[in-house]
Amino acid sequence: MKKRTAKLFSRLLVVIALATAAAACGSDTDSTSAGTDGTNGTGATAAGGATTSSASGSGSSEASAGSEAGGEAPAVEPGTSVAAIKDKGTITIGVKYDVPLFGLKNPTTGDIEGFDIEIGRLITEAIFGDDTKVEFVEAVSKNREPFIQDGKVDLVISTYTINDTRKEVVDFAGPYYVAGQDILVKADDDSIKGVEDLNGKKVCSVTGSTSLTNVQEKAPQADVSVVFDKYSLCVEALNDGRVQAVTTDNIILLGFVADSDGELKLVGNPFTTEPYGIGLKKGDTELRDFVNDVLDQSYADGTWKEAFDETVGVSGEEAPTPPPVDRY
Amino acid sequence: MNVIADNLDSYLGGIAVTLWLSALSFVLAVAIGGMVAAFRVSPLRLLRTLGAVYVEVFFSLPLLVWALLFFFGLPKVGLIYPPFTSAVIVLGTFTGALVGEALRSGINTVPPGQGEAARAVGLRFWQVLGLVVLPQALRTMIGPLGSILLALVRNSAVAAIAMSVDDLMWRSDQLATSTAQPVGVLTGTFVAYLILTVPGTWLVNTLARRYRFTR
C-alpha cells in the first residue's frame, strides 16, 4: 500500500513539475512580447490575453500624419483626457466576446469581430489616426461598471443599454444604435407571440442585463429565475427544453437565429427600446464629447453605415437611420 | 454600504439555499466517498482500480467543467435533471472523490496489526472495516472532512454560474444588476460567505483537537 501511495505521489510531482514548466514558458513568451511592444511607446501593460492590438511598428510618425489629415474628424486637444489616452499609446475597450454580429471572438482565427468592434475602431482612428492602436478586452455584462470605474478600460462598447441606474455610476456617449428587446423561441413554438405570452413560461437571459427586469414588468407571472453569464448558454437551455424562451435585444438574438439552421426563430414583436451607448468614466466630459463628435462625424461621412453593413448587415438587416447622439 | 442593508432578505434567502445545497451535497459526497474508500482498500483488484479511476478523474477535472458538462451535456442524451438536483449531484460526485481520499488516508493511519488481528479472530472484510478500522480512523478524519465540507460550501457558488441555482452567488449577481453597484454587492457576498465558513473552521478545529488520538 505504501509503495502504491509513493508511486502516486511521485507521479503527481511529475505532473506538477510539468505544469510549472509550462506556466513558466507561457510567462516567458508573454514578457518577450511585452518587450517588443515597449519599444514603440510607454508601458505596454500586457494585461494578458486578448491583445488583438497593434504593436506593428512605427506608431509615432503615424500619429502626426493623423492630425494633419484631421480636417474633418474631431481633433485631439492637448491636455484633455483624450490626449492622455493618446499619450498612453493604445486605447483599451471592453467588448463582448460572445454576441454574434456585435462583438464575437472568432474561435478559429481568434479575431474579435462585430459592429461594436468597428465603432471602437472608428474612435481609435480618430484619436491615433490608426485604427490598430486598440486593445479589446472581454467585458461581460456584470463587470462593465467596475471595469470603467477602475480604469481597466477606457471605453465599454458592448451592447450596453443607456439607463438611469447606470448613469448614476458611469457616463454614456451615444447612442450609436437603438435595439429593441425581443423573444427567441423554438421554430415550432407558436404559443408565444409577444411579451404577455411569457406569463407562466420560463425565460432565460444573462446575468447583469436589464432584459429580465423588463419582462418582469410586462409579464409578472413569467419565471425569470434562469440566468447564465453567456447568451450561448441560454440558447443551449432553450434547445434542451429547460426554458421556453430566451429574451434580450433583438439584434443579439438575430445572430443566434442565423446560426441555428432553422431550429430557432425570433418572435419579431419588440417591446422596449434599447439605446446602445458607449460607457466611460463618470464625469469625463472631454472624452464623452470627443466620442460623440466621432459618432456624429461617422453618421455624416457614411463610415457608420459602412460599419453596420459589414457586420450586422450580413444577417440581412438593413442599416437604419443612425440615432441622434444624446449630449445630456 | 447601503446596498447590503437594503437587500438583507435577499442575502439571507441566498444563504439558506447555499446551506441546504451544501448539506445535501455533503451527504451524497460522504456516501460516495465511503464507497470509494472501501473500493480502494478492498482486496479485489478490479474494485481498487475502479476507486482509483474515480478519484483520478475527479481530481483532474475542474469543477466548473464538470458542472457545465453535466448540466448541458446530459440533456443531449435525453437526461434532464432540474437545476438544484443537478447541482447536488455535481457537487456530491466531485466532493465524493475528496472525501474518499480523506477516508482512505484515515484508514491508513490505523496500524495494519489492528486489521490483521481482526481477521485472525474471524471477522469478514466489511466487519473489519466497520467495527475495527473505521471507528479508529474516524477520529483522525475530523479535520480533513471538515475542511472538505467548508470547501464544498465555497465551491457551491459554481451552481449559480453553471446551473442558475438561486443560491447566495446567484442573488448577488441579480443584485449587482438591479443596483448597478457590483462592488458593494460583492462585498456583502464576501462577508456572507465568511459568516458561513469562519465559525465552521473554528468548530472543526475544536472538534479535531478534542477527538485527537495521542499515540
XYZ file of C-alpha atoms in Angstrom:
543
model
C 0.000 0.000 0.000
C 2.749 2.383 0.961
C 4.612 1.698 -2.258
C 1.497 2.474 -4.304
C 0.990 5.750 -2.493
C 4.599 6.657 -3.056
C 4.239 5.894 -6.743
C 1.121 8.024 -6.969
C 2.864 10.832 -5.180
C 5.866 10.774 -7.482
C 3.576 10.782 -10.493
C 1.819 13.799 -9.028
C 5.169 15.523 -8.584
C 5.988 14.964 -12.242
C 2.657 16.465 -13.262
C 3.194 19.494 -11.059
C 6.725 19.923 -12.407
C 5.449 19.770 -15.989
C 2.680 22.221 -15.243
C 5.070 24.656 -13.617
C 7.430 24.365 -16.557
C 4.582 25.022 -18.979
C 3.442 28.001 -16.953
C 6.984 29.337 -16.892
C 7.207 29.021 -20.678
C 3.928 30.844 -21.021
C 5.018 33.783 -18.945
C 8.346 33.836 -20.810
C 6.690 34.445 -24.154
C 4.431 36.998 -22.516
C 7.306 39.034 -21.242
C 9.194 38.966 -24.549
C 6.165 40.161 -26.467
C 5.691 42.890 -23.895
C 9.306 43.797 -24.557
C 8.774 44.332 -28.267
C 5.632 46.295 -27.535
C 7.534 48.501 -25.181
C 9.899 49.691 -27.903
C 7.285 51.812 -29.616
C 5.840 53.512 -26.609
C 5.010 53.676 -22.957
C 4.451 50.785 -20.561
C 2.599 48.364 -22.763
C 0.606 46.744 -19.985
C 0.373 43.232 -21.364
C -2.840 42.631 -19.469
C -2.742 39.016 -20.549
C -4.797 37.568 -23.407
C -6.943 39.387 -25.892
C -4.284 41.620 -27.341
C -5.605 41.923 -30.856
C -3.954 45.289 -30.965
C -1.249 46.816 -32.904
C 2.373 46.584 -31.932
C 3.302 46.529 -35.618
C 5.930 49.196 -35.639
C 6.129 52.902 -36.475
C 3.499 54.479 -34.266
C 4.822 57.968 -33.659
C 5.208 59.050 -37.288
C 1.682 57.839 -37.965
C 0.258 59.993 -35.186
C 1.414 63.283 -36.685
C 0.079 62.272 -40.090
C -3.250 61.677 -38.395
C -3.574 65.172 -37.015
C -2.745 66.678 -40.420
C -5.461 64.689 -42.104
C -7.874 65.660 -39.343
C -9.571 68.394 -41.306
C -12.998 66.884 -40.777
C -12.509 64.494 -37.875
C -12.545 65.906 -34.344
C -9.039 66.900 -33.240
C -7.400 65.720 -30.034
C -6.933 68.828 -27.849
C -3.716 68.712 -25.798
C -4.150 68.426 -22.040
C -7.516 66.661 -22.235
C -8.344 63.137 -21.101
C -8.388 62.157 -24.777
C -4.790 63.370 -25.129
C -3.922 61.262 -22.085
C -5.203 58.169 -23.892
C -3.220 59.186 -26.966
C -0.050 59.528 -24.871
C -0.630 56.074 -23.449
C -0.124 54.666 -26.971
C -3.202 52.409 -27.079
C -6.831 52.667 -26.092
C -8.405 49.813 -24.144
C -12.003 48.990 -24.997
C -14.249 46.477 -23.235
C -16.391 44.485 -25.664
C -18.475 41.308 -25.738
C -16.822 38.111 -26.967
C -19.984 36.058 -27.349
C -22.522 38.205 -29.159
C -22.702 37.395 -32.857
C -22.782 40.460 -35.139
C -21.816 42.892 -32.346
C -18.824 41.515 -30.504
C -17.702 37.975 -31.145
C -14.348 36.320 -30.720
C -13.967 34.115 -33.751
C -12.993 30.721 -32.321
C -10.884 29.735 -35.327
C -8.996 32.928 -36.126
C -9.069 34.478 -32.645
C -10.114 37.797 -34.194
C -12.764 39.857 -32.492
C -15.466 40.913 -34.914
C -18.692 42.884 -34.945
C -20.405 46.251 -35.072
C -19.202 47.274 -31.590
C -15.650 46.480 -32.653
C -15.972 48.631 -35.790
C -17.337 51.538 -33.718
C -14.325 51.100 -31.435
C -12.014 51.230 -34.427
C -13.638 54.459 -35.669
C -12.892 56.077 -32.309
C -9.351 54.665 -32.272
C -8.784 56.010 -35.777
C -9.968 59.461 -34.650
C -7.580 59.518 -31.686
C -4.441 57.961 -33.179
C -5.028 58.240 -36.927
C -4.510 54.459 -36.910
C -7.277 52.011 -36.102
C -4.927 49.277 -34.875
C -3.837 51.099 -31.723
C -6.581 49.454 -29.732
C -6.696 46.625 -27.263
C -10.043 44.858 -26.968
C -10.712 43.055 -23.693
C -13.743 40.995 -22.782
C -16.308 42.788 -20.627
C -19.269 40.588 -19.720
C -22.437 42.374 -18.683
C -21.811 42.299 -14.964
C -18.237 43.608 -14.893
C -18.726 46.601 -17.174
C -19.247 49.181 -14.422
C -16.251 48.075 -12.315
C -14.026 47.958 -15.426
C -14.916 51.583 -16.196
C -14.694 52.789 -12.608
C -11.300 51.163 -12.005
C -9.883 52.418 -15.299
C -9.285 48.863 -16.555
C -10.839 50.043 -19.811
C -11.153 53.493 -21.353
C -14.456 52.715 -23.051
C -17.059 49.983 -22.981
C -18.792 49.242 -26.276
C -20.758 46.075 -25.597
C -24.456 46.263 -26.479
C -24.637 48.465 -23.391
C -28.108 49.954 -22.883
C -28.192 53.522 -21.565
C -30.429 53.747 -18.491
C -30.781 55.941 -15.416
C -29.448 53.420 -12.874
C -26.283 53.027 -14.893
C -25.995 56.767 -15.477
C -25.529 57.160 -11.724
C -22.218 55.297 -11.867
C -20.916 55.754 -15.414
C -21.429 58.210 -18.261
C -22.560 57.358 -21.764
C -21.660 58.712 -25.169
C -24.042 57.946 -27.995
C -26.412 56.192 -28.529
C -24.915 54.738 -31.688
C -27.701 52.201 -32.245
C -31.208 51.581 -30.913
C -32.243 47.977 -30.448
C -35.494 46.611 -29.057
C -35.994 43.656 -26.769
C -37.480 40.609 -28.453
C -38.011 36.918 -27.749
C -36.238 33.868 -29.161
C -38.232 30.623 -29.265
C -38.039 27.226 -30.942
C -39.148 27.377 -34.553
C -42.145 25.085 -33.923
C -43.419 27.080 -30.911
C -46.448 29.197 -31.849
C -47.648 29.849 -28.305
C -45.513 32.959 -27.797
C -46.398 35.952 -29.947
C -45.494 38.807 -27.617
C -44.149 39.553 -24.185
C -47.534 38.972 -22.470
C -47.431 35.341 -23.589
C -44.392 34.800 -21.372
C -46.646 34.628 -18.281
C -46.227 31.178 -16.797
C -43.277 30.386 -19.054
C -39.605 30.002 -18.187
C -37.434 32.692 -19.738
C -33.638 32.900 -19.804
C -31.343 35.875 -20.113
C -27.861 36.819 -18.943
C -26.618 37.961 -15.568
C -26.155 41.697 -15.446
C -28.553 42.638 -18.242
C -31.811 44.537 -17.846
C -33.750 42.159 -20.081
C -35.352 40.125 -17.298
C -36.415 43.223 -15.359
C -38.238 44.378 -18.487
C -40.003 41.025 -18.796
C -40.996 41.130 -15.127
C -42.693 44.474 -15.632
C -44.714 43.375 -18.651
C -45.345 39.730 -17.772
C -45.302 39.464 -13.955
C -46.104 35.746 -13.961
C -43.123 34.816 -16.101
C -40.465 32.683 -14.414
C -37.300 34.721 -14.800
C -35.096 32.706 -12.448
C -32.845 31.226 -15.128
C -29.764 33.326 -15.794
C -26.345 32.458 -17.162
C -23.364 34.646 -17.828
C -23.403 33.999 -21.557
C -26.232 34.117 -24.099
C -24.881 30.954 -25.672
C -25.763 29.005 -22.500
C -29.310 30.436 -22.576
C -29.682 29.261 -26.158
C -28.422 25.842 -25.067
C -31.019 25.786 -22.268
C -33.696 26.635 -24.858
C -32.533 23.806 -27.111
C -32.628 21.393 -24.147
C -36.154 22.478 -23.234
C -35.129 23.855 -19.842
C -36.664 27.204 -20.792
C -39.304 28.117 -23.357
C -37.805 31.435 -24.416
C -34.640 33.500 -24.408
C -35.042 37.230 -24.279
C -32.753 40.148 -24.912
C -32.184 42.747 -27.597
C -33.461 41.634 -30.999
C -30.167 42.249 -32.708
C -28.317 39.880 -30.373
C -30.947 37.163 -30.859
C -30.821 37.602 -34.630
C -27.278 36.247 -34.616
C -28.402 33.077 -32.862
C -31.293 32.583 -35.298
C -28.787 32.816 -38.144
C -26.609 30.129 -36.509
C -29.419 27.720 -35.629
C -30.127 26.050 -39.005
C -33.804 26.917 -38.776
C -34.255 25.416 -35.292
C -34.957 28.779 -33.646
C -36.937 31.860 -34.603
C -37.471 35.408 -33.439
C -40.974 36.356 -32.289
C -40.496 39.694 -34.063
C -42.500 41.858 -31.705
C -40.045 44.129 -29.854
C -41.385 45.555 -26.593
C -38.691 48.010 -25.469
C -36.264 50.466 -26.964
C -32.646 49.866 -26.009
C -30.363 52.737 -26.910
C -26.809 51.362 -27.024
C -24.304 53.781 -25.541
C -20.558 53.888 -25.109
C -19.758 53.633 -21.412
C -16.968 55.748 -19.948
C -15.818 57.077 -16.600
C -18.389 59.276 -14.871
C -17.581 62.958 -15.206
C -15.122 62.599 -18.089
C -16.914 65.175 -20.259
C -13.915 65.692 -22.531
C -13.833 62.043 -23.584
C -17.631 61.920 -23.876
C -17.777 64.987 -26.120
C -14.957 63.630 -28.242
C -16.654 60.249 -28.734
C -19.944 61.987 -29.534
C -18.142 64.112 -32.130
C -16.659 60.983 -33.677
C -20.123 59.402 -33.862
C -21.673 62.494 -35.447
C -18.800 62.558 -37.924
C -19.300 58.872 -38.799
C -23.024 59.439 -39.362
C -22.213 62.299 -41.754
C -19.427 60.667 -43.778
C -21.046 57.249 -44.121
C -18.456 55.281 -42.111
C -21.165 54.353 -39.571
C -23.342 52.823 -42.288
C -20.318 51.084 -43.772
C -19.502 49.531 -40.393
C -23.113 48.406 -39.986
C -23.362 46.843 -43.418
C -20.127 44.906 -42.936
C -21.209 43.417 -39.610
C -24.904 43.409 -38.631
C -25.825 43.848 -42.282
C -24.692 40.336 -43.210
C -27.737 38.963 -41.357
C -29.960 40.757 -43.883
C -30.786 43.627 -41.553
C -30.975 46.992 -43.373
C -28.931 49.840 -41.901
C -31.398 52.161 -40.138
C -31.047 55.928 -39.796
C -28.483 56.400 -37.030
C -29.998 57.649 -33.744
C -29.244 61.255 -32.749
C -26.429 61.498 -30.217
C -27.735 62.444 -26.763
C -25.469 65.111 -25.220
C -27.172 65.074 -21.837
C -22.733 50.119 2.068
C -26.462 50.763 1.868
C -26.812 48.166 -0.877
C -26.190 45.408 1.645
C -28.565 46.718 4.318
C -31.316 47.361 1.774
C -31.163 43.848 0.393
C -30.595 41.860 3.562
C -33.510 39.468 2.941
C -32.128 38.630 -0.489
C -28.794 37.733 1.110
C -30.491 35.646 3.816
C -32.531 33.753 1.238
C -29.340 33.058 -0.685
C -27.543 31.853 2.442
C -30.397 29.430 3.156
C -30.168 27.934 -0.342
C -26.372 27.709 -0.163
C -26.561 25.893 3.196
C -29.248 23.469 2.024
C -27.378 22.760 -1.202
C -24.107 22.200 0.664
C -25.748 19.939 3.255
C -27.419 17.661 0.688
C -24.283 17.553 -1.454
C -22.169 16.629 1.552
C -24.452 13.726 2.448
C -24.112 12.432 -1.104
C -20.349 13.063 -1.037
C -19.907 11.071 2.187
C -21.932 8.188 0.752
C -19.866 8.186 -2.446
C -16.622 8.814 -0.571
C -17.291 5.889 1.782
C -17.768 3.628 -1.192
C -14.705 4.921 -2.991
C -12.540 4.429 0.108
C -13.881 0.906 0.638
C -13.128 0.138 -3.010
C -9.603 1.484 -2.697
C -8.704 -0.699 0.296
C -10.655 -3.694 -0.954
C -8.848 -6.999 -1.588
C -10.278 -7.126 -5.138
C -8.014 -5.617 -7.751
C -10.933 -4.612 -10.013
C -12.595 -2.596 -7.230
C -9.282 -0.960 -6.288
C -8.801 0.112 -9.893
C -12.365 1.448 -10.152
C -11.883 3.507 -6.993
C -8.561 4.851 -8.213
C -10.005 5.825 -11.599
C -12.894 7.667 -9.948
C -10.518 9.650 -7.761
C -8.087 10.417 -10.577
C -10.868 11.636 -12.873
C -12.417 13.994 -10.353
C -9.058 15.209 -9.081
C -8.051 16.283 -12.573
C -11.381 17.828 -13.624
C -12.135 21.469 -12.829
C -15.457 21.673 -11.007
C -16.842 24.251 -13.442
C -16.123 21.997 -16.416
C -17.819 19.059 -14.712
C -20.825 21.232 -13.829
C -21.256 22.570 -17.379
C -20.704 19.130 -18.885
C -23.277 17.547 -16.592
C -25.879 20.289 -16.922
C -25.671 20.910 -20.652
C -24.273 17.573 -21.790
C -26.725 15.075 -20.291
C -29.814 16.580 -21.993
C -28.149 15.689 -25.294
C -28.594 12.025 -24.379
C -32.102 12.603 -23.083
C -31.428 13.034 -19.346
C -32.684 16.280 -17.850
C -32.425 16.921 -14.142
C -33.736 20.149 -12.591
C -31.023 22.688 -11.699
C -30.998 22.059 -7.940
C -30.845 18.283 -8.310
C -28.106 18.660 -10.895
C -26.147 20.862 -8.514
C -26.404 18.312 -5.692
C -25.223 15.515 -7.988
C -22.378 17.574 -9.468
C -21.105 18.808 -6.094
C -21.683 15.436 -4.424
C -19.822 13.394 -7.033
C -16.961 15.895 -7.185
C -16.593 16.175 -3.403
C -17.058 12.400 -3.104
C -13.587 11.902 -4.569
C -12.083 14.237 -1.956
C -13.976 12.510 0.857
C -12.869 9.132 -0.490
C -9.219 10.111 -0.321
C -9.631 11.604 3.156
C -11.260 8.399 4.367
C -8.577 6.248 2.766
C -5.766 8.200 4.345
C -7.614 7.972 7.645
C -7.867 4.204 7.246
C -4.157 4.067 6.512
C -3.381 5.698 9.858
C -4.759 2.622 11.642
C -1.831 0.244 12.208
C -2.067 -2.837 9.942
C -1.823 -5.053 13.029
C -5.344 -3.998 14.003
C -6.798 -5.315 10.758
C -4.724 -8.466 10.885
C -5.836 -9.164 14.439
C -9.472 -8.593 13.474
C -9.143 -11.015 10.575
C -7.411 -13.500 12.822
C -10.471 -13.669 15.087
C -12.600 -14.417 12.024
C -14.197 -11.088 11.059
C -15.125 -10.584 7.419
C -13.842 -7.657 5.289
C -16.859 -5.382 5.946
C -16.736 -6.220 9.672
C -13.034 -5.457 9.858
C -13.678 -2.106 8.183
C -16.876 -1.182 10.013
C -16.141 -2.457 13.516
C -12.398 -2.114 13.925
C -10.724 0.143 11.389
C -13.265 2.911 10.709
C -14.087 3.757 14.344
C -10.382 4.361 14.918
C -9.873 6.088 11.599
C -12.796 8.479 12.035
C -11.069 10.361 14.823
C -8.203 11.372 12.590
C -10.593 12.285 9.781
C -12.495 15.055 11.535
C -10.047 17.723 10.432
C -9.791 16.724 6.763
C -13.541 16.064 6.423
C -14.317 19.425 7.977
C -12.069 21.236 5.520
C -13.706 19.374 2.668
C -17.165 20.421 3.874
C -16.060 24.052 4.077
C -14.521 23.850 0.616
C -17.843 22.449 -0.588
C -19.709 25.476 0.787
C -17.408 27.760 -1.207
C -17.489 25.550 -4.305
C -21.287 25.572 -4.274
C -21.151 29.029 -5.882
C -20.475 27.182 -9.134
C -24.114 26.068 -9.053
C -25.212 29.657 -9.620
C -22.830 30.214 -12.514
C -23.278 26.934 -14.357
C -26.826 25.925 -13.431
C -28.582 29.100 -12.311
C -29.448 27.734 -8.869
C -30.655 30.698 -6.806
C -28.035 30.477 -4.061
C -26.013 33.245 -2.444
C -23.879 33.793 -5.551
C -26.972 33.973 -7.785
C -28.686 36.555 -5.561
C -25.506 38.563 -5.566
C -25.429 38.561 -9.385
C -29.056 39.672 -9.515
C -28.475 42.475 -7.027
C -25.384 43.621 -8.878
C -27.536 44.161 -11.964
C -30.520 45.808 -10.337
C -28.364 48.228 -8.346
C -25.510 48.694 -10.863
C -23.162 48.566 -7.856
C -21.429 45.200 -8.256
C -18.556 46.015 -5.927
C -20.790 46.961 -2.988
C -22.961 43.906 -3.574
C -19.962 41.576 -3.854
C -18.560 42.927 -0.596
C -21.791 41.779 1.041
C -21.454 38.389 -0.619
C -17.880 38.104 0.611
C -18.977 38.814 4.178
C -21.857 36.342 3.854
C -19.501 33.536 2.783
C -17.189 34.444 5.666
C -20.111 34.162 8.077
C -20.845 30.735 6.629
C -17.307 29.379 6.798
C -15.363 31.031 9.623
C -17.423 29.597 12.511
C -17.249 26.264 10.686
C -13.449 26.381 10.625
C -13.409 27.150 14.307
C -15.803 24.282 15.086
C -13.802 21.807 13.007
C -10.561 22.781 14.745
C -12.124 22.407 18.184
C -13.640 19.024 17.375
C -10.451 17.749 15.775
C -8.492 18.749 18.875
C -10.978 17.173 21.256
C -11.056 13.801 19.499
C -7.381 13.656 18.631
C -5.548 10.442 19.414
C -2.463 10.712 21.500
C -0.466 7.760 20.350
